[in-house]
Amino acid sequence: MEYKIALAKGDGIGPEIVDSAIEVLDKIGSLMDYKFTYREAPVGGDAYEKFGHPLPQESIDICKDSDSILFGAVGGPRWDELPREKRPEMAILGLRRQLETFANLRPGNLFKALKEASPIKESIIGDGFDILVVRELTGGIYFGERGYKETEYGKSAYDMEIYSEFEIERIARIGFDMAMKRDKKLTSVDKANVLETSRLWRKVVDRVAKEYSEVKVNHMYIDNASMQVIRDPKAFDVILTSNMFGDIISDEISMITGSIGMLASASIGKDKKGIFEPIHGSAPDIVGKGIANPIATILSASMMLKYSFGLEKASQMIERAVEKTLEEGFRTADISGGGDFISTDEMTKEVLKRIKK
Ligand code: IPM
Ligand code: MG
């Protein structure tokens, strides 16, 4: 079986970590007899430098013509002063929108071997936790009307949060479907004590919940949820939330797992094609040093095998290899706690060695 993968490597450490994931995919390919073919789709600041746009039409076409997309990271201080439409971030926002990947799955689980890297006390994390953030990805304040207007206080800016029932319902269904495959608990996070969009969100979530009577549902305000995930992360299973709140709470959760360098994500939509990317950014401070942690991207490739291609076993082979590598004590700088660490390449090699049928 052949799978066409678009590579949107992007900026900063993006190219380094995507290259690690390709090595892992190729190893899987040779063990399981799958053929992965790759085409590069320039995005972000890199594409801006070459083509004057962070998401050239050609890159969109390459992504649309592929079975799935592996995305590195975009952005960097070099492009911070550009107008909004030219900023590297527009590449990922544009792709999400173009491909209608409205559901962003962000697993926040603690690897047992990394317990000591978590800033949370052992008495709180115990054996670890396993949270799945289901973030709405193509709506809300990220995509609402925005602009400037003159007011009596001078120039003012605005960004509008808009959610339709349709958008809320389809993401809620993904949340409940995921909960059914897990611990059957769903926390819907909003700000219904203030926002109208949140009040509609709650109403729709409650309506969808009726079709999933086995799932235990509760609602939480985002400010409270941000506190509760630190107070008792084990109490959460699926967190269903909007674009903006999901962006924020998924970074928070990644921190309590020990390292943002560990967490993968899948952006999926109406068909099997998805965008798979680490949740961390382009880390301009460590570019070219060869010390980036490739695990989040390797695990993103594993999510691609599972969600886009239905290759559950191959996906588990990667997860197991990563777990073993960590259990045997290998660490990149970000998870070394100041101790010895290995390079991006060495970490990739250690994971490769442990990929077994
Ligand atoms: C993320 C990132 C993006 C977002 C940025 C780069 C636009 O923070 O994927 O979490 O806000 O969605
Ligand atoms: Mg983010």
Short mmCIF file of C-alpha atoms and ligand atoms in Angstrom, two decimals:
data_model
loop_
_atom_site.label_atom_id
_atom_site.label_comp_id
_atom_site.label_asym_id
_atom_site.label_seq_id
_atom_site.Cartn_x
_atom_site.Cartn_y
_atom_site.Cartn_z
CA MET A 1 0.00 0.00 0.00
CA GLU A 2 1.29 3.45 -0.88
CA TYR A 3 0.66 6.62 1.12
CA LYS A 4 1.43 10.11 -0.14
CA ILE A 5 2.56 12.44 2.62
CA ALA A 6 3.01 16.19 2.27
CA LEU A 7 5.84 17.58 4.39
CA ALA A 8 5.31 21.11 5.65
CA LYS A 9 8.54 21.48 7.57
CA GLY A 10 8.33 25.22 8.20
CA ASP A 11 10.70 27.22 10.34
CA GLY A 12 13.12 26.93 13.23
CA ILE A 13 13.49 23.35 14.40
CA GLY A 14 10.64 22.29 12.06
CA PRO A 15 12.91 20.75 9.38
CA GLU A 16 15.06 18.91 11.97
CA ILE A 17 12.19 17.23 13.74
CA VAL A 18 10.24 16.38 10.58
CA ASP A 19 13.37 14.66 9.24
CA SER A 20 13.45 12.50 12.38
CA ALA A 21 9.82 11.51 11.87
CA ILE A 22 10.54 10.55 8.25
CA GLU A 23 13.26 8.16 9.39
CA VAL A 24 10.73 6.55 11.71
CA LEU A 25 8.08 6.29 8.98
CA ASP A 26 10.61 4.73 6.61
CA LYS A 27 11.54 2.13 9.21
CA ILE A 28 7.86 1.27 9.66
CA GLY A 29 7.50 1.13 5.89
CA SER A 30 10.31 -1.37 5.53
CA LEU A 31 9.11 -3.57 8.42
CA MET A 32 5.46 -3.60 7.42
CA ASP A 33 5.75 -3.31 3.67
CA TYR A 34 4.11 0.07 3.30
CA LYS A 35 5.42 2.66 0.94
CA PHE A 36 5.48 6.26 2.12
CA THR A 37 6.26 8.88 -0.49
CA TYR A 38 6.95 12.51 0.38
CA ARG A 39 6.53 15.90 -1.22
CA GLU A 40 7.67 19.10 0.40
CA ALA A 41 5.17 21.92 0.75
CA PRO A 42 6.99 25.12 1.80
CA VAL A 43 5.16 26.98 4.59
CA GLY A 44 5.70 29.73 7.14
CA GLY A 45 8.58 32.17 7.21
CA ASP A 46 10.52 29.82 4.94
CA ALA A 47 7.85 30.07 2.24
CA TYR A 48 7.56 33.82 2.80
CA GLU A 49 11.28 34.26 2.10
CA LYS A 50 11.13 32.14 -1.06
CA PHE A 51 7.72 33.04 -2.49
CA GLY A 52 6.55 36.13 -0.62
CA HIS A 53 3.67 34.28 1.05
CA PRO A 54 3.53 32.00 4.13
CA LEU A 55 1.15 29.59 2.40
CA PRO A 56 1.69 29.61 -1.38
CA GLN A 57 -1.07 28.13 -3.54
CA GLU A 58 1.34 25.43 -4.67
CA SER A 59 1.79 24.25 -1.11
CA ILE A 60 -1.98 24.12 -0.62
CA ASP A 61 -2.26 22.05 -3.81
CA ILE A 62 0.46 19.64 -2.67
CA CYS A 63 -1.32 19.19 0.68
CA LYS A 64 -4.70 18.69 -0.99
CA ASP A 65 -3.19 16.16 -3.36
CA SER A 66 -1.65 14.10 -0.50
CA ASP A 67 -3.16 11.46 1.73
CA SER A 68 -2.01 13.34 4.81
CA ILE A 69 0.21 16.18 6.04
CA LEU A 70 3.09 16.17 8.46
CA PHE A 71 3.66 19.66 9.77
CA GLY A 72 6.76 20.88 11.65
CA ALA A 73 6.45 24.35 13.13
CA VAL A 74 6.19 27.93 11.91
CA GLY A 75 7.21 31.35 13.15
CA GLY A 76 10.20 33.20 14.52
CA PRO A 77 11.28 36.66 15.67
CA ARG A 78 12.47 37.48 12.16
CA TRP A 79 8.89 37.74 10.92
CA ASP A 80 7.26 39.25 14.02
CA GLU A 81 6.80 42.68 12.48
CA LEU A 82 5.03 41.49 9.32
CA PRO A 83 1.34 42.31 8.81
CA ARG A 84 -1.05 39.57 9.87
CA GLU A 85 -1.66 38.04 6.40
CA LYS A 86 2.07 37.60 5.83
CA ARG A 87 2.96 36.15 9.21
CA PRO A 88 4.21 32.53 9.28
CA GLU A 89 1.30 31.53 11.56
CA MET A 90 -1.06 32.18 8.68
CA ALA A 91 0.31 29.02 7.06
CA ILE A 92 -1.07 26.70 9.71
CA LEU A 93 -4.28 28.68 10.16
CA GLY A 94 -4.81 28.74 6.38
CA LEU A 95 -4.16 25.03 5.99
CA ARG A 96 -6.54 24.12 8.80
CA ARG A 97 -9.20 26.18 7.12
CA GLN A 98 -8.48 24.98 3.57
CA LEU A 99 -8.54 21.34 4.60
CA GLU A 100 -11.43 21.84 7.03
CA THR A 101 -9.62 20.03 9.80
CA PHE A 102 -12.06 21.24 12.42
CA ALA A 103 -11.05 18.87 15.21
CA ASN A 104 -7.73 19.07 16.96
CA LEU A 105 -6.87 16.10 19.16
CA ARG A 106 -4.15 16.83 21.70
CA PRO A 107 -3.29 13.95 24.00
CA GLY A 108 -1.74 15.09 27.27
CA ASN A 109 -0.44 12.03 28.97
CA LEU A 110 2.40 11.57 31.36
CA PHE A 111 5.02 9.05 30.35
CA LYS A 112 5.77 7.08 33.52
CA ALA A 113 9.50 7.32 32.86
CA LEU A 114 9.22 11.11 32.89
CA LYS A 115 7.40 11.53 36.16
CA GLU A 116 10.28 13.45 37.66
CA ALA A 117 10.22 15.96 34.78
CA SER A 118 6.69 17.04 35.70
CA PRO A 119 6.55 20.14 37.89
CA ILE A 120 3.58 18.60 39.72
CA LYS A 121 4.14 16.81 43.05
CA GLU A 122 4.13 13.03 42.99
CA SER A 123 1.35 13.00 45.59
CA ILE A 124 -0.87 14.64 42.96
CA ILE A 125 0.11 12.81 39.78
CA GLY A 126 0.41 9.34 41.31
CA ASP A 127 0.73 6.90 38.42
CA GLY A 128 0.19 9.62 35.87
CA PHE A 129 -2.73 11.01 33.96
CA ASP A 130 -4.14 10.76 30.48
CA ILE A 131 -6.11 13.71 29.14
CA LEU A 132 -7.29 14.23 25.59
CA VAL A 133 -8.01 17.82 24.61
CA VAL A 134 -10.50 18.01 21.75
CA ARG A 135 -10.14 21.56 20.46
CA GLU A 136 -12.39 23.16 17.86
CA LEU A 137 -9.96 24.33 15.18
CA THR A 138 -11.57 26.20 12.32
CA GLY A 139 -13.93 28.61 14.04
CA GLY A 140 -14.30 30.99 16.95
CA ILE A 141 -12.24 34.09 17.56
CA TYR A 142 -9.42 32.78 15.33
CA PHE A 143 -11.55 33.18 12.24
CA GLY A 144 -14.20 35.77 13.12
CA GLU A 145 -14.41 39.23 11.68
CA ARG A 146 -11.62 41.48 12.89
CA GLY A 147 -10.34 44.92 12.27
CA TYR A 148 -9.86 48.43 13.51
CA LYS A 149 -12.27 51.26 14.14
CA GLU A 150 -12.17 54.77 15.44
CA THR A 151 -13.82 55.26 18.80
CA GLU A 152 -14.04 58.20 21.18
CA TYR A 153 -10.81 56.88 22.76
CA GLY A 154 -8.99 56.76 19.42
CA LYS A 155 -8.01 53.75 17.36
CA SER A 156 -9.48 50.45 18.64
CA ALA A 157 -9.09 46.86 17.46
CA TYR A 158 -11.59 44.01 17.61
CA ASP A 159 -11.69 40.23 17.00
CA MET A 160 -15.06 38.55 16.95
CA GLU A 161 -15.87 35.15 18.44
CA ILE A 162 -18.57 33.45 16.37
CA TYR A 163 -19.79 29.87 16.67
CA SER A 164 -22.64 28.28 14.80
CA GLU A 165 -24.65 25.36 16.20
CA PHE A 166 -23.36 23.33 13.28
CA GLU A 167 -19.72 23.94 14.25
CA ILE A 168 -20.33 23.18 17.91
CA GLU A 169 -22.31 20.06 17.18
CA ARG A 170 -19.71 18.50 14.89
CA ILE A 171 -16.84 19.07 17.32
CA ALA A 172 -18.98 17.85 20.23
CA ARG A 173 -19.63 14.60 18.36
CA ILE A 174 -15.89 14.06 17.93
CA GLY A 175 -15.44 14.71 21.64
CA PHE A 176 -18.11 12.19 22.61
CA ASP A 177 -16.86 9.59 20.12
CA MET A 178 -13.39 9.90 21.66
CA ALA A 179 -14.80 9.66 25.19
CA MET A 180 -16.60 6.44 24.23
CA LYS A 181 -13.22 4.89 23.33
CA ARG A 182 -11.67 6.07 26.59
CA ASP A 183 -12.95 6.51 30.15
CA LYS A 184 -16.36 7.82 29.04
CA LYS A 185 -15.92 11.17 30.79
CA LEU A 186 -16.17 14.51 29.05
CA THR A 187 -15.58 17.97 30.47
CA SER A 188 -16.83 20.75 28.24
CA VAL A 189 -14.87 23.93 28.94
CA ASP A 190 -16.30 27.38 28.24
CA LYS A 191 -16.96 30.80 29.75
CA ALA A 192 -20.73 30.63 29.85
CA ASN A 193 -20.91 33.04 32.78
CA VAL A 194 -19.79 35.80 30.40
CA LEU A 195 -19.88 34.80 26.73
CA GLU A 196 -22.93 34.26 24.54
CA THR A 197 -20.97 31.86 22.31
CA SER A 198 -20.28 29.77 25.40
CA ARG A 199 -23.95 29.67 26.34
CA LEU A 200 -24.79 28.32 22.89
CA TRP A 201 -21.85 25.91 23.19
CA ARG A 202 -23.29 24.47 26.44
CA LYS A 203 -26.76 24.09 24.99
CA VAL A 204 -25.50 22.21 21.95
CA VAL A 205 -23.15 20.01 23.98
CA ASP A 206 -26.04 19.05 26.29
CA ARG A 207 -28.17 18.21 23.28
CA VAL A 208 -25.49 15.98 21.73
CA ALA A 209 -24.85 14.41 25.16
CA LYS A 210 -28.34 12.88 25.08
CA GLU A 211 -27.15 10.59 22.28
CA TYR A 212 -24.24 9.40 24.41
CA SER A 213 -25.94 8.39 27.64
CA GLU A 214 -22.92 6.32 28.74
CA VAL A 215 -20.65 9.36 28.81
CA LYS A 216 -20.51 11.34 32.04
CA VAL A 217 -20.57 15.03 31.14
CA ASN A 218 -19.74 18.10 33.14
CA HIS A 219 -19.25 21.77 32.25
CA MET A 220 -16.47 23.93 33.59
CA TYR A 221 -15.47 27.54 33.12
CA ILE A 222 -12.07 27.97 31.49
CA ASP A 223 -10.59 29.83 34.46
CA ASN A 224 -11.64 27.08 36.84
CA ALA A 225 -10.53 24.35 34.42
CA SER A 226 -7.08 25.93 34.15
CA MET A 227 -6.79 25.59 37.90
CA GLN A 228 -8.35 22.11 38.17
CA VAL A 229 -5.98 20.49 35.63
CA ILE A 230 -3.12 21.43 37.94
CA ARG A 231 -4.95 20.60 41.18
CA ASP A 232 -6.04 17.14 40.03
CA PRO A 233 -5.11 16.21 36.43
CA LYS A 234 -6.22 12.63 37.04
CA ALA A 235 -9.84 13.78 37.30
CA PHE A 236 -9.95 14.57 33.55
CA ASP A 237 -10.51 12.33 30.56
CA VAL A 238 -11.72 14.25 27.46
CA ILE A 239 -11.71 18.06 27.54
CA LEU A 240 -13.92 19.51 24.81
CA THR A 241 -13.40 23.16 24.10
CA SER A 242 -13.25 26.07 21.66
CA ASN A 243 -10.34 27.13 19.49
CA MET A 244 -8.91 29.79 21.79
CA PHE A 245 -9.47 28.02 25.11
CA GLY A 246 -8.08 24.80 23.62
CA ASP A 247 -4.95 26.59 22.46
CA ILE A 248 -4.28 27.83 25.96
CA ILE A 249 -5.23 24.82 28.05
CA SER A 250 -3.33 22.39 25.80
CA ASP A 251 -0.08 24.28 26.43
CA GLU A 252 -0.81 24.21 30.13
CA ILE A 253 -1.42 20.48 30.08
CA SER A 254 1.71 19.87 28.03
CA MET A 255 3.76 21.57 30.71
CA ILE A 256 2.53 19.31 33.47
CA THR A 257 3.48 16.24 31.41
CA GLY A 258 7.08 17.33 31.78
CA SER A 259 7.82 18.79 28.39
CA ILE A 260 6.04 20.47 25.58
CA GLY A 261 8.61 18.66 23.42
CA MET A 262 6.74 15.41 23.99
CA LEU A 263 3.25 16.17 22.80
CA ALA A 264 1.77 15.32 19.43
CA SER A 265 -1.41 16.46 17.80
CA ALA A 266 -3.82 15.43 15.09
CA SER A 267 -6.05 17.83 13.23
CA ILE A 268 -8.77 15.93 11.50
CA GLY A 269 -11.90 16.80 9.65
CA LYS A 270 -14.50 15.51 7.30
CA ASP A 271 -12.27 12.99 5.55
CA LYS A 272 -9.22 10.91 6.42
CA LYS A 273 -6.76 13.59 5.45
CA GLY A 274 -5.31 15.32 8.48
CA ILE A 275 -2.59 17.66 9.61
CA PHE A 276 -0.27 16.07 12.13
CA GLU A 277 2.04 18.28 14.10
CA PRO A 278 3.83 18.63 17.40
CA ILE A 279 2.11 21.09 19.66
CA HIS A 280 5.35 22.94 20.41
CA GLY A 281 6.58 25.81 18.27
CA SER A 282 9.62 26.49 16.12
CA ALA A 283 11.97 27.08 19.11
CA PRO A 284 14.20 29.67 17.37
CA ASP A 285 16.55 29.69 20.36
CA ILE A 286 17.80 26.16 19.69
CA VAL A 287 17.71 26.01 15.88
CA GLY A 288 20.65 24.22 14.31
CA LYS A 289 22.05 23.07 17.65
CA GLY A 290 20.84 19.54 17.06
CA ILE A 291 19.27 19.31 20.50
CA ALA A 292 15.54 19.56 19.71
CA ASN A 293 13.37 16.77 21.05
CA PRO A 294 12.00 14.88 18.03
CA ILE A 295 9.51 12.81 20.06
CA ALA A 296 6.45 15.04 19.61
CA THR A 297 6.85 14.89 15.83
CA ILE A 298 7.58 11.17 15.85
CA LEU A 299 4.38 10.67 17.86
CA SER A 300 2.52 12.94 15.45
CA ALA A 301 3.59 10.63 12.62
CA SER A 302 2.27 7.76 14.73
CA MET A 303 -1.08 9.57 15.06
CA MET A 304 -1.11 9.98 11.28
CA LEU A 305 -0.76 6.23 10.82
CA LYS A 306 -3.66 5.67 13.17
CA TYR A 307 -6.11 8.41 12.22
CA SER A 308 -5.39 8.99 8.52
CA PHE A 309 -4.36 5.54 7.36
CA GLY A 310 -6.01 3.25 9.93
CA LEU A 311 -2.66 1.54 10.63
CA GLU A 312 -3.25 0.91 14.31
CA LYS A 313 -0.53 -1.68 14.75
CA ALA A 314 2.19 0.39 13.09
CA SER A 315 1.13 3.35 15.19
CA GLN A 316 1.48 1.30 18.38
CA MET A 317 4.92 0.06 17.30
CA ILE A 318 6.10 3.67 17.31
CA GLU A 319 4.49 4.48 20.65
CA ARG A 320 6.03 1.44 22.26
CA ALA A 321 9.47 2.27 20.87
CA VAL A 322 9.25 5.80 22.29
CA GLU A 323 8.15 4.50 25.68
CA LYS A 324 10.99 1.98 25.81
CA THR A 325 13.55 4.57 24.80
CA LEU A 326 12.43 6.78 27.67
CA GLU A 327 12.25 3.89 30.12
CA GLU A 328 15.83 3.01 29.28
CA GLY A 329 16.86 6.49 30.31
CA PHE A 330 17.52 8.32 27.05
CA ARG A 331 16.76 12.04 27.29
CA THR A 332 17.02 15.09 25.09
CA ALA A 333 17.99 18.36 26.77
CA ASP A 334 14.43 19.53 27.47
CA ILE A 335 13.60 16.44 29.54
CA SER A 336 17.02 15.85 31.10
CA GLY A 337 16.36 17.92 34.22
CA GLY A 338 19.83 19.41 33.84
CA GLY A 339 21.47 15.97 33.59
CA ASP A 340 23.09 14.18 30.64
CA PHE A 341 21.32 14.37 27.34
CA ILE A 342 21.60 13.16 23.76
CA SER A 343 21.10 14.95 20.44
CA THR A 344 18.09 14.96 18.13
CA ASP A 345 19.81 12.46 15.84
CA GLU A 346 20.85 10.17 18.66
CA MET A 347 17.33 10.18 20.11
CA THR A 348 15.94 9.34 16.68
CA LYS A 349 18.41 6.44 16.34
CA GLU A 350 17.47 5.10 19.79
CA VAL A 351 13.78 5.14 18.88
CA LEU A 352 14.50 3.50 15.50
CA LYS A 353 16.39 0.66 17.21
CA ARG A 354 13.35 -0.15 19.33
CA ILE A 355 10.76 -0.26 16.56
CA LYS A 356 9.85 -3.93 16.34
CA LYS A 357 7.03 -5.87 14.78
C1 IPM B 1 -1.03 25.91 18.12
C2 IPM B 1 -0.32 27.21 17.84
C3 IPM B 1 -1.09 27.94 16.75
C4 IPM B 1 -2.48 28.22 17.28
C5 IPM B 1 -0.40 29.22 16.24
C6 IPM B 1 0.98 28.94 15.70
C7 IPM B 1 -1.22 29.94 15.22
O1 IPM B 1 -0.20 27.95 18.99
O2 IPM B 1 -1.17 25.09 17.20
O3 IPM B 1 -1.41 25.70 19.28
O4 IPM B 1 -2.69 29.20 18.01
O5 IPM B 1 -3.38 27.44 16.96
MG MG B 2 -0.78 26.94 20.78
#
